[in-house]
Short mmCIF file of C-alpha atoms in Angstrom, two decimals:
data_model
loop_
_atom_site.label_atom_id
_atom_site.label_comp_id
_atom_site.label_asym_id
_atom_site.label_seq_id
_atom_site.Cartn_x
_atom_site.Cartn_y
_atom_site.Cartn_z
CA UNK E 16 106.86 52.78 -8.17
CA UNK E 17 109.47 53.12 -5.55
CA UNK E 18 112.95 52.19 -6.33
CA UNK E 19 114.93 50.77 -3.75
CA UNK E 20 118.83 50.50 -3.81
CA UNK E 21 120.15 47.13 -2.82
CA UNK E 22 124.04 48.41 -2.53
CA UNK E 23 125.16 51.36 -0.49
CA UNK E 24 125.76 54.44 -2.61
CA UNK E 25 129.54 54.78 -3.03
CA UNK E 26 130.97 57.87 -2.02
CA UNK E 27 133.83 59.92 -3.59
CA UNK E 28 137.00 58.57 -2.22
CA UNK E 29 139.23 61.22 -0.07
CA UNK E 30 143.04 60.75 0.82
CA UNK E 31 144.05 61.04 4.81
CA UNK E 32 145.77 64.01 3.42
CA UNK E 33 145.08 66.07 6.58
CA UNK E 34 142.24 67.90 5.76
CA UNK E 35 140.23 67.67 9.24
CA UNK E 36 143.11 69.05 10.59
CA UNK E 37 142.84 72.48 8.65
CA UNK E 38 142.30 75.27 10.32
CA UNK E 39 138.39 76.88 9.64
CA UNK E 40 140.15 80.42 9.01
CA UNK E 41 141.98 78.48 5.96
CA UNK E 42 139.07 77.79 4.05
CA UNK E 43 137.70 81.41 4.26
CA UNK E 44 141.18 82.76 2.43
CA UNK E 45 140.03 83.77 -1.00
CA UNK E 46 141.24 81.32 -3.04
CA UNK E 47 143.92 82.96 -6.30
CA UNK E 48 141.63 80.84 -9.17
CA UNK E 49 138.30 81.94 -7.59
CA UNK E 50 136.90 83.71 -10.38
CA UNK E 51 136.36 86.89 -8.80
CA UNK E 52 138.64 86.51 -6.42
CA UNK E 53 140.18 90.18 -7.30
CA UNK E 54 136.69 92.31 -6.40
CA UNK E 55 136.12 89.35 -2.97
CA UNK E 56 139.57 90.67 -1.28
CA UNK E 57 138.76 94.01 -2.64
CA UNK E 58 135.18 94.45 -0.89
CA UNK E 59 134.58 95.68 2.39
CA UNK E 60 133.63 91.64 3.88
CA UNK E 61 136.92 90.77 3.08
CA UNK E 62 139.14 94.46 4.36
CA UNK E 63 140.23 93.38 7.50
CA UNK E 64 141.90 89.89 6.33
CA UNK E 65 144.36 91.66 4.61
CA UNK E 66 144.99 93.55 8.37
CA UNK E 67 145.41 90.50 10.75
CA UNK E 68 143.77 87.07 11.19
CA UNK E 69 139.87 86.09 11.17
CA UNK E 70 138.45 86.43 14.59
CA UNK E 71 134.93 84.36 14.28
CA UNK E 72 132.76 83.31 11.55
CA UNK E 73 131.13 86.86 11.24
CA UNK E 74 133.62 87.98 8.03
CA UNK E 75 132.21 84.62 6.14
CA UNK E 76 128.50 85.73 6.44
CA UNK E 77 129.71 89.65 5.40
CA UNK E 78 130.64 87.68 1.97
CA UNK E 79 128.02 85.33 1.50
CA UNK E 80 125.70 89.23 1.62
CA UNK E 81 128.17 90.84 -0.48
CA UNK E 82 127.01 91.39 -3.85
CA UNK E 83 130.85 92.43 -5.09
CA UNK E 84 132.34 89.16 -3.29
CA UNK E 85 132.49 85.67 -4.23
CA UNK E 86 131.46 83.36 -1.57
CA UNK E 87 135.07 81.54 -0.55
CA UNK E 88 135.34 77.70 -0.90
CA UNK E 89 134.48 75.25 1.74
CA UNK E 90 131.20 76.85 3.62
CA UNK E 91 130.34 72.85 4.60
CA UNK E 92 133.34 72.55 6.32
CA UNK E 93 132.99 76.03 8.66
CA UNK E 94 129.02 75.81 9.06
CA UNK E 95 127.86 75.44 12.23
CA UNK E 96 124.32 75.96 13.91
CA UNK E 97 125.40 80.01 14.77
CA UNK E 98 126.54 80.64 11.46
CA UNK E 99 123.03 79.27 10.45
CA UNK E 100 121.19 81.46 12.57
CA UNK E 101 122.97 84.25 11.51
CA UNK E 102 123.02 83.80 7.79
CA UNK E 103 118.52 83.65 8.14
CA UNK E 104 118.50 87.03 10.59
CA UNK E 105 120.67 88.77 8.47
CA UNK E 106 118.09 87.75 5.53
CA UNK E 107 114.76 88.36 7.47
CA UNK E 108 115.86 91.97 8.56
CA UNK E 109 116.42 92.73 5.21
CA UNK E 110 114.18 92.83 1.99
CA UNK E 111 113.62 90.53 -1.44
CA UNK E 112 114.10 86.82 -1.83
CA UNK E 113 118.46 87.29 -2.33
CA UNK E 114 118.06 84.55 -4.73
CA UNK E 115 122.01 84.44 -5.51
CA UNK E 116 122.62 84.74 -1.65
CA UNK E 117 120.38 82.02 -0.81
CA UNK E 118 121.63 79.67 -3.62
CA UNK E 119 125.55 79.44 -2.74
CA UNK E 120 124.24 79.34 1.08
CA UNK E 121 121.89 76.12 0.03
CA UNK E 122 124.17 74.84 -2.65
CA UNK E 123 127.42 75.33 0.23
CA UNK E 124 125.81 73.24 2.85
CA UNK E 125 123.04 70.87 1.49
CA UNK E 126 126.16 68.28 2.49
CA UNK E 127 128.60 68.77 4.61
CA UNK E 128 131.94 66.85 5.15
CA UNK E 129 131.55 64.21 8.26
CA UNK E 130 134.69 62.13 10.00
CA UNK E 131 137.67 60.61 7.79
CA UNK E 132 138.14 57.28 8.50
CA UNK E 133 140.29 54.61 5.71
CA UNK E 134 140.55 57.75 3.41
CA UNK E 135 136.38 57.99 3.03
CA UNK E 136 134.11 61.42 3.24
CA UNK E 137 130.98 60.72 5.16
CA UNK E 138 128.02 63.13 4.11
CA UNK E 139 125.85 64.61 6.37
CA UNK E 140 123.14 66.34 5.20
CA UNK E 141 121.70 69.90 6.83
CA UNK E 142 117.77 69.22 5.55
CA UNK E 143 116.22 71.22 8.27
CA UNK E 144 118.62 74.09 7.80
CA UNK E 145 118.22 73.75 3.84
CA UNK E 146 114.42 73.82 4.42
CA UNK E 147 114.38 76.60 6.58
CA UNK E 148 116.47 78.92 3.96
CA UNK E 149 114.39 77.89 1.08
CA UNK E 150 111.15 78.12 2.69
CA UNK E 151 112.43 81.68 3.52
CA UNK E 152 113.27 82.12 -0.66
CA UNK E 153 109.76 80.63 -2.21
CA UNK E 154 108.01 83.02 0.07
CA UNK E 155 109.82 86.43 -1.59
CA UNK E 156 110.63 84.66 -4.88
CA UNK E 157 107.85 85.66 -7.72
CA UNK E 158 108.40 82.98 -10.38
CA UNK E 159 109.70 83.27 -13.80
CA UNK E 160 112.67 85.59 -12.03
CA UNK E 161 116.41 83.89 -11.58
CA UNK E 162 115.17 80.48 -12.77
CA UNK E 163 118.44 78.94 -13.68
CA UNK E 164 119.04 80.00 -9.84
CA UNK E 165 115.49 79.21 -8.76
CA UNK E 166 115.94 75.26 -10.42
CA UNK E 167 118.96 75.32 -8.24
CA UNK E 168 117.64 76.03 -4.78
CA UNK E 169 114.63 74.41 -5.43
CA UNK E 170 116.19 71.23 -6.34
CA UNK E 171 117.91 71.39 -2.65
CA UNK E 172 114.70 72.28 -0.90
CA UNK E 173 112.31 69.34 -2.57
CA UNK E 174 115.68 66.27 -1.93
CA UNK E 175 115.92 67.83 1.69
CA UNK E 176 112.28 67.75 2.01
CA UNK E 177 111.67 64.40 0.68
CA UNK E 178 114.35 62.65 2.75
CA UNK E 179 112.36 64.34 6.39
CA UNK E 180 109.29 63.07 4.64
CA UNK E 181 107.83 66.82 4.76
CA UNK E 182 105.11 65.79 2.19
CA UNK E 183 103.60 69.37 1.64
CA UNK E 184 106.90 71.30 1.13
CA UNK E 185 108.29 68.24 -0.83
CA UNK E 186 104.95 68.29 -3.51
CA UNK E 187 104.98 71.96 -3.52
CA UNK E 188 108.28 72.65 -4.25
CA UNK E 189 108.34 69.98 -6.71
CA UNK E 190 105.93 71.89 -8.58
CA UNK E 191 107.46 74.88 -8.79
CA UNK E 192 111.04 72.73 -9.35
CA UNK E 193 109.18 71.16 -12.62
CA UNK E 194 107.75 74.60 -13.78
CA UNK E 195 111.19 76.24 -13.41
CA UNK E 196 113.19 73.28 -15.00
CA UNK E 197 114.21 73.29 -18.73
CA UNK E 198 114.58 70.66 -20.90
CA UNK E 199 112.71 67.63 -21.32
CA UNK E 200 111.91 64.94 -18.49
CA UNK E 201 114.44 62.17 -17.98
CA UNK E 202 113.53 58.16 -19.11
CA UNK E 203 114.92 57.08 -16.06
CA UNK E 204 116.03 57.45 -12.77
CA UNK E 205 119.50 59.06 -11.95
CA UNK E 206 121.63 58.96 -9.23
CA UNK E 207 122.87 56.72 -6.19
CA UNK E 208 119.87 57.51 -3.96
CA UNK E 209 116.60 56.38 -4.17
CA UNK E 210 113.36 59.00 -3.75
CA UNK E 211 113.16 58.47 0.03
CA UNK E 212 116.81 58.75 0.56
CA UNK E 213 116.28 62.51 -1.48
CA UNK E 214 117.14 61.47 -4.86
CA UNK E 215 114.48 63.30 -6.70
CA UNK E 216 114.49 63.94 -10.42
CA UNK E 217 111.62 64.04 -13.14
CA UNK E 218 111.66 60.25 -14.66
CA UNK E 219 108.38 58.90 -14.80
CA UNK E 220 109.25 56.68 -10.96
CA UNK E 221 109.78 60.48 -9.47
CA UNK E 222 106.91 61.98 -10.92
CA UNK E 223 105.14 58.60 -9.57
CA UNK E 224 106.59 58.62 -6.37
CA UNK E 225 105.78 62.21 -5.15
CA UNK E 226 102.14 62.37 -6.49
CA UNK E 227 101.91 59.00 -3.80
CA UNK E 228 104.11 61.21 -1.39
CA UNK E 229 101.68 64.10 -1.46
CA UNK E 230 98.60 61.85 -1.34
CA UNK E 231 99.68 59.99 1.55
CA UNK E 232 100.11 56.62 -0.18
CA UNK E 233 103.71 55.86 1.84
CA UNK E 234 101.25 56.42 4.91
CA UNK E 235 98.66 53.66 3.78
CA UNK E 236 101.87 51.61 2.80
CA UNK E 237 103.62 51.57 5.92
CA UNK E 238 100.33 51.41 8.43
CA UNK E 239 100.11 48.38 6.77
CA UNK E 240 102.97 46.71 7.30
CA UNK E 241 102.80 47.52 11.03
CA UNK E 242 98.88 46.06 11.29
CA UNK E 243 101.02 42.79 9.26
CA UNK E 244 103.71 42.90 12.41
CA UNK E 245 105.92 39.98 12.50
CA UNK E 246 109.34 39.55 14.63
CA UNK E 247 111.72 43.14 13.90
CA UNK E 248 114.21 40.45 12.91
CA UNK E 249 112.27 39.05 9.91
CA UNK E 250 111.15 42.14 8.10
CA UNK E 251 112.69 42.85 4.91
CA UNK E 252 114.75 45.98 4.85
CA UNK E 253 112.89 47.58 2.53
CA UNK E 254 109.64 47.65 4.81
CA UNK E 255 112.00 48.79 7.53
CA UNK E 256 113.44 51.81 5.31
CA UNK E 257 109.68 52.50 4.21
CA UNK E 258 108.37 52.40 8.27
CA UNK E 259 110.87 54.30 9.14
CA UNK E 260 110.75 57.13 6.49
CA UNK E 261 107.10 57.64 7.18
CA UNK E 262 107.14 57.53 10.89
CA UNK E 263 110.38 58.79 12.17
CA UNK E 264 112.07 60.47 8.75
CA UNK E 265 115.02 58.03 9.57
CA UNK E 266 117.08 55.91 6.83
CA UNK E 267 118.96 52.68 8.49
CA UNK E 268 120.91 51.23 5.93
CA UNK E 269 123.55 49.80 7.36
CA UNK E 270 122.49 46.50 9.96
CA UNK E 271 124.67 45.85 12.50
CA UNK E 272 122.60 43.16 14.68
CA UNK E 273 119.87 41.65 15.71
CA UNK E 274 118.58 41.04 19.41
CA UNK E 275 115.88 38.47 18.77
CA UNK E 276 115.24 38.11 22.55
CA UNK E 277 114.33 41.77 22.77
CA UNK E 278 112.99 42.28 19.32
CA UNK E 279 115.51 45.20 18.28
CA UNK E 280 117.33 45.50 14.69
CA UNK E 281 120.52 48.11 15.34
CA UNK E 282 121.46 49.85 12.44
CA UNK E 283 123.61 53.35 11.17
CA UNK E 284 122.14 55.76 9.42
CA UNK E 285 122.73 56.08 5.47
CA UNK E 286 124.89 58.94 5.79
CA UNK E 287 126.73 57.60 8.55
CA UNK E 288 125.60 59.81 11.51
CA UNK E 289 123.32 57.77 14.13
CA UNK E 290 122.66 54.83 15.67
CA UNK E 291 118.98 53.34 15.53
CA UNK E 292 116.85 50.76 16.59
CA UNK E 293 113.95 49.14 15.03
CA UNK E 294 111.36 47.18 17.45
CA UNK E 295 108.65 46.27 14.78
CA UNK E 296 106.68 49.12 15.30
CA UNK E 297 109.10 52.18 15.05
CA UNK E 298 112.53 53.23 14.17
CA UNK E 299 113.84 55.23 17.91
CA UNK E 300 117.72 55.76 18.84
CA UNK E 301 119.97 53.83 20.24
CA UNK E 302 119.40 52.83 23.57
CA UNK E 303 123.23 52.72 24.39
CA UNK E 304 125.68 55.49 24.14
CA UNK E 305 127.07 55.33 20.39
CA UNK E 306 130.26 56.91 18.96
CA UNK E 307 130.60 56.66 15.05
CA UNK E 308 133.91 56.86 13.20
CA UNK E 309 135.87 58.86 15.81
CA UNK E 310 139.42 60.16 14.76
CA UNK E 311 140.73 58.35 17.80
CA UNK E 312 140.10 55.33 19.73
CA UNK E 313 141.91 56.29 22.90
CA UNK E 314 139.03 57.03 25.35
CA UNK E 315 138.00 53.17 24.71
CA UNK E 316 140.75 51.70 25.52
CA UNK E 317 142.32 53.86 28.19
CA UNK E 318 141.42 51.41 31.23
CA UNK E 319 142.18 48.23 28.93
CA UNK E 320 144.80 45.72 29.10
CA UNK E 321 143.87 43.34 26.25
CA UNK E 322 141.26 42.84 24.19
CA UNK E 323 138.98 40.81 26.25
CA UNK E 324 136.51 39.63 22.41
CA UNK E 325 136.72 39.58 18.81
CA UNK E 326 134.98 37.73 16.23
CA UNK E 327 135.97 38.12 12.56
CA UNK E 328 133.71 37.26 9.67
CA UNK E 329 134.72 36.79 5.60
CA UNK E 330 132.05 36.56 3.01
CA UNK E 331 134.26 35.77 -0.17
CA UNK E 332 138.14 37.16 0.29
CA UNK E 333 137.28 40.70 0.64
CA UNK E 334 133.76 41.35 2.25
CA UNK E 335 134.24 41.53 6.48
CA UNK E 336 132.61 42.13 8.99
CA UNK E 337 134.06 42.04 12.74
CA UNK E 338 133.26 43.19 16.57
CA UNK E 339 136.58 43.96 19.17
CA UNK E 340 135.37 44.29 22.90
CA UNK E 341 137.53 46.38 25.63
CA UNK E 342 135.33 45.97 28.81
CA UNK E 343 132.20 47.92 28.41
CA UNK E 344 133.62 49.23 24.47
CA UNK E 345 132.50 47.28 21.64
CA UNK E 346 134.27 48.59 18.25
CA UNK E 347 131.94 47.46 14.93
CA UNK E 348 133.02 47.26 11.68
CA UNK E 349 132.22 46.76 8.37
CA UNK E 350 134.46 46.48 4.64
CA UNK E 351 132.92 45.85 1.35
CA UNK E 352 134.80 45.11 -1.75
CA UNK E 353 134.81 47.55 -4.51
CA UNK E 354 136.16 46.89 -7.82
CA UNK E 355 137.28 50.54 -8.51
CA UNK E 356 139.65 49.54 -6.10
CA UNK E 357 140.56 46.30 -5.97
CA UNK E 358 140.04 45.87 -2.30
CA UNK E 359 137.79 46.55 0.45
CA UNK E 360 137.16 49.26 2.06
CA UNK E 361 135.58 50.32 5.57
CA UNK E 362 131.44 50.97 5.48
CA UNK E 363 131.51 52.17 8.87
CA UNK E 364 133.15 51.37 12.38
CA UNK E 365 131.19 51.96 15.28
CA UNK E 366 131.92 52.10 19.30
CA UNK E 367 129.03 51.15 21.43
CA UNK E 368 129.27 51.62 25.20
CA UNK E 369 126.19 50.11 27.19
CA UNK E 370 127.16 50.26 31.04
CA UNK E 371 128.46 47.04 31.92
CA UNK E 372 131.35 44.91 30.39
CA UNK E 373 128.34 42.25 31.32
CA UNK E 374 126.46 44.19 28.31
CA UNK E 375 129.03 44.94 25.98
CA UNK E 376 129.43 40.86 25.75
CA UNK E 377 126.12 40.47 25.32
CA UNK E 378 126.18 42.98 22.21
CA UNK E 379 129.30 40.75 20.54
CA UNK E 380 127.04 37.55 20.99
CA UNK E 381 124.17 38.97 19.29
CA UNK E 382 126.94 40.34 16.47
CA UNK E 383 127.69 36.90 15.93
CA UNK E 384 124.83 35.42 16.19
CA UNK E 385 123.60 37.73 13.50
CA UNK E 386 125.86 37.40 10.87
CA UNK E 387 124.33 37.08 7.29
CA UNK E 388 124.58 33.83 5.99
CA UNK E 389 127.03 34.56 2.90
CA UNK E 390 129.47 35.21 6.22
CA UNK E 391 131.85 32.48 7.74
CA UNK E 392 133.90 32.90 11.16
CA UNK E 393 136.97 32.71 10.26
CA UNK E 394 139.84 32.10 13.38
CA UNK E 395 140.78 35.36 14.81
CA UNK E 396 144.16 35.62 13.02
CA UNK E 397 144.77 33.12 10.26
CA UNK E 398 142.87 30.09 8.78
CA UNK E 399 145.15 27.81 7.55
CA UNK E 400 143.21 27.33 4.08
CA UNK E 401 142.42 31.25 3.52
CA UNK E 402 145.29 32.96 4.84
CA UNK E 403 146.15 35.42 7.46
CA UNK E 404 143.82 37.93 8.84
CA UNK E 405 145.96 41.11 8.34
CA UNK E 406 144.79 44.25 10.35
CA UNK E 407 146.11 47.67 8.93
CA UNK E 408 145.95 50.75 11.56
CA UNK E 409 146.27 54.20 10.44
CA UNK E 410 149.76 55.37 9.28
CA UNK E 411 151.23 51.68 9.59
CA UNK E 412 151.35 48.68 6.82
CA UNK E 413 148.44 45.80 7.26
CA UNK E 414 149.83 42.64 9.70
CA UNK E 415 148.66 39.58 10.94
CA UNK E 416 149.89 36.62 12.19
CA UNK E 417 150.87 33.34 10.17
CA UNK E 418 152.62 30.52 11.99
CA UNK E 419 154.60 31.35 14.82
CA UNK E 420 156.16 34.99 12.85
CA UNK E 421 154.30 38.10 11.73
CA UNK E 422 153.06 38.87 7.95
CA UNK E 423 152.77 42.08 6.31
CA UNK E 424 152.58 44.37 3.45
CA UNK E 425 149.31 43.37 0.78
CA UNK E 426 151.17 42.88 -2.13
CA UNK E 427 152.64 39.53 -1.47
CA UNK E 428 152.27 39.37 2.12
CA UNK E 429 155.96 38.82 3.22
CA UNK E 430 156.68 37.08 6.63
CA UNK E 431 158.55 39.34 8.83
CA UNK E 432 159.31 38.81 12.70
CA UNK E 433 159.36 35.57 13.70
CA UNK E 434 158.38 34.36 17.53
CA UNK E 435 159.46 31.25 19.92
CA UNK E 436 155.96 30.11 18.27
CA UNK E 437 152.22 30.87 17.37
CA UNK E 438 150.57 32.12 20.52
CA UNK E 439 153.46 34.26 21.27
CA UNK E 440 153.60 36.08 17.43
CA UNK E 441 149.99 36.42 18.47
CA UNK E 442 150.51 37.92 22.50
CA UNK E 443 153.01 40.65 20.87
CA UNK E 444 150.60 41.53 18.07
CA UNK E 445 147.34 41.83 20.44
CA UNK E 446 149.99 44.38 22.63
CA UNK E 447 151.22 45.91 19.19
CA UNK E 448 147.29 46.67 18.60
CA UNK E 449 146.84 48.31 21.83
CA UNK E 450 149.62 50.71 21.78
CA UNK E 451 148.50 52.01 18.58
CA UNK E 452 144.90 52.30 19.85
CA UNK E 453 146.42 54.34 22.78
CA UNK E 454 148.78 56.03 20.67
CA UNK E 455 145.70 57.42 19.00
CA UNK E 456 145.93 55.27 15.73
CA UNK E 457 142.50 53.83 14.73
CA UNK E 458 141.81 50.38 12.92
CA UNK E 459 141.43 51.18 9.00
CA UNK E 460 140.82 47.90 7.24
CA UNK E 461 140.90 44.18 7.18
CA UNK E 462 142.37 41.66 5.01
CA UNK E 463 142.75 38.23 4.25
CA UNK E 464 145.78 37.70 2.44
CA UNK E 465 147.79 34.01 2.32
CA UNK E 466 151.54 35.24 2.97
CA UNK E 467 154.02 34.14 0.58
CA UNK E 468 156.42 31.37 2.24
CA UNK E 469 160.06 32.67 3.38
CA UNK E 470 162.51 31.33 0.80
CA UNK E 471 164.49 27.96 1.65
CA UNK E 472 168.05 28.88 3.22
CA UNK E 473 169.79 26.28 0.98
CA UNK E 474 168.11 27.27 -2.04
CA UNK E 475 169.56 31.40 -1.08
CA UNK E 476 173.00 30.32 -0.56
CA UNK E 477 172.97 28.08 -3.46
CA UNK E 478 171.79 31.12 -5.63
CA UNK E 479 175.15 32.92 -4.43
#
């Protein structure tokens, strides 16, 4: 049986605490509670940092071979596609599977740190390059050798496998994962992510899953939801996750819109890295020029004066949903309420940027008109029964508009500035917002919040 998750995984919560804006060469720094951080700066990888600064990536890939140094922290957050290829040359010209140099190169960047956006680490996973290094491993590797190390990589190889739908390495490996593996099996499943989406363990729904994996029953599943057909609009998602997984080793999770005239579903990507499209048939990407979660908003609002659409959309008092348009840039965002935190916090935000302004309205009228039904419009900055709808912007406190002055703060919304009247607390707020979009600020969260009223002058001076 396959197990579907109905609520997006939760991911482990990261202040804005300036960590994109560390240097590469910081990370590579042996670190003083490493535990063998004495024998990594004394080894011959690590000689020249004690002479002058890092140069290139080289010195990192000189550890990870070392046998006398420990692998510094943070290989995710250096890796790139050249370090990659020259972590697998440097293990095809030599000899033996390196089991312990394979596993921290695996275990370092099976995930990888994405953008920060509202304090959030998005995941994005390396499968291919995790594939490609274990692939290299299982071919040198005789079994019964390093198994505590062997569960280890092989565990990364058969999630990254199962998530690009590679059935033969996925059943393989799984094999060998299982023969390895101490302990008994588990009752049930563990995890946030369901088999597709890589989480892969022994309970019975695993074991299940990936003998239908290997004998191509996800193939017989999905070709028959595409001979059903039916409007892109009206499948459930868990045919579209299925279609998609078999036919195009994608996983949309989140939904952004519908376009029932052109029978197209947009979503993101579970771990928050693409934009696709689902037509009824197949899962492709996006047809318009996507940018997700970028550290700054300026390029999108360089040319703009105002913001020219918005539609805002509450489902209860913390769940949102809302779509900002600056000419041919439409900004998408998403908050769900957690109850770790007491709030909401941003899913995703999303610029699209089709070619026309023409377009880009199109885009917010399809937004609205595909808002799920536990949703209400609310007015674009307060609703006189719910409250204000506060806006918070990176490094400044949450405001919104309420009567003719501004609110802010969360905790008891206090009423601060106060205007001639309503429309023009809400002209200097809409300028406000675009500063700090060109100032390089980005939009962080929504609230509703209902301010708390400014205390009667007679009933101050009376209290004196």
């Amino acid at each position: 049986m396959l197990i579907f998750s109905s609520e997006p995984a939760q991911r482990l919560d990261m202040p804005m605490s300036g960590w994109s804006k560390i240097h590469p060469q910081e990370f590579l720094a042996p670190r003083p509670y490493h535990r063998c951080c004495c024998r990594a700066w004394r080894s011959p990888a690590w000689a020249s940092r004690r002479e002058g600064p890092m140069s290139d990536l080289d010195r990192y890939v000189d550890a990870l071979f070392d046998d006398d140094a420990d692998v510094p922290a943070g290989m995710g957050r250096v890796w790139t596609p050249e370090l990659h290829r020259s972590v697998m040359a440097r293990l095809r010209a030599g000899s033996g599977p390196r089991t312990r140099t394979v596993y921290e190169y695996v275990f370092g960047i099976h995930k990888t740190p994405g953008t920060y956006r509202s304090g959030r680490r998005t995941e994005l996973r390396n499968d291919r390059e995790v594939m490609e290094a274990t692939d290299y491993w299982v071919e040198r590797w005789a079994e019964g050798t390093d198994s505590e190390l062997a569960v280890r990589i092989l565990g990364h190889g058969v999630e990254a496998a199962a998530r690009r739908y590679d059935r033969g390495r996925a059943a393989a490996w799984y094999a060998l994962w299982r023969r390895c593996k101490t302990g008994g099996p588990l009752r049930r499943h563990r995890g946030f992510y369901t088999f597709m989406e890589g989480g892969v363990d022994d309970c019975p729904d695993c074991v299940g899953d990936m003998d239908r994996l290997a004998g191509g029953g996800f193939d017989r599943a999905a070709a028959e939801l595409l001979d059903a057909g039916g409007p892109a609009a009206d499948w459930p998602e868990q045919a579209v996750k299925l279609v998609a997984w078999v036919t195009a080793q994608r996983h949309p999770f989140f939904r952004l819109f519908a376009q029932r005239a052109a029978n197209r579903v947009w979503y993101i990507d579970l771990f928050r890295a693409s934009v696709v499209v689902f037509d009824g048939r197949s899962v492709a990407a996006s047809p318009v020029p996507f940018t997700l979660s970028p550290a700054s908003d300026v390029d999108f609002v360089a040319d703009a004066t105002r913001c020219d659409q918005q539609i805002v959309a509450f489902s209860g008092k913390h769940n949102y949903r809302a779509a900002q348009r600056y000419g041919r840039h439409v900004l998408l965002v998403e908050g769900t309420y957690y109850t770790s935190r007491g709030e909401a916090e941003m899913n995703y935000s999303v610029w699209l940027s089709p070619s026309t302004a023409e377009e880009a309205a199109g885009l917010v009228e399809d937004f609205a008109a595909s808002l799920p039904r536990s949703f209400r419009r609310v007015p674009i900055w307060s609703d006189p029964r719910r409250g204000s709808v506060m806006r918070k912007y990176s490094g400044e406190f949450a405001v919104g508009v309420w009567g003719s002055s501004w609110a802010t703060g969360l905790q008891g919304a206090q009423l601060d500035r106060e205007f001639a009247g309503e429309q023009e607390a809400i002209a200097a707020l809409e300028a406000q917002e675009l500063d700090w979009l060109k100032a390089g600020k980005v939009l962080t969260n929504l609230y509703l919040r209902m301010p708390e009223p400014k205390p009667n002058q007679n009933d101050t001076n009376e209290s004196h």
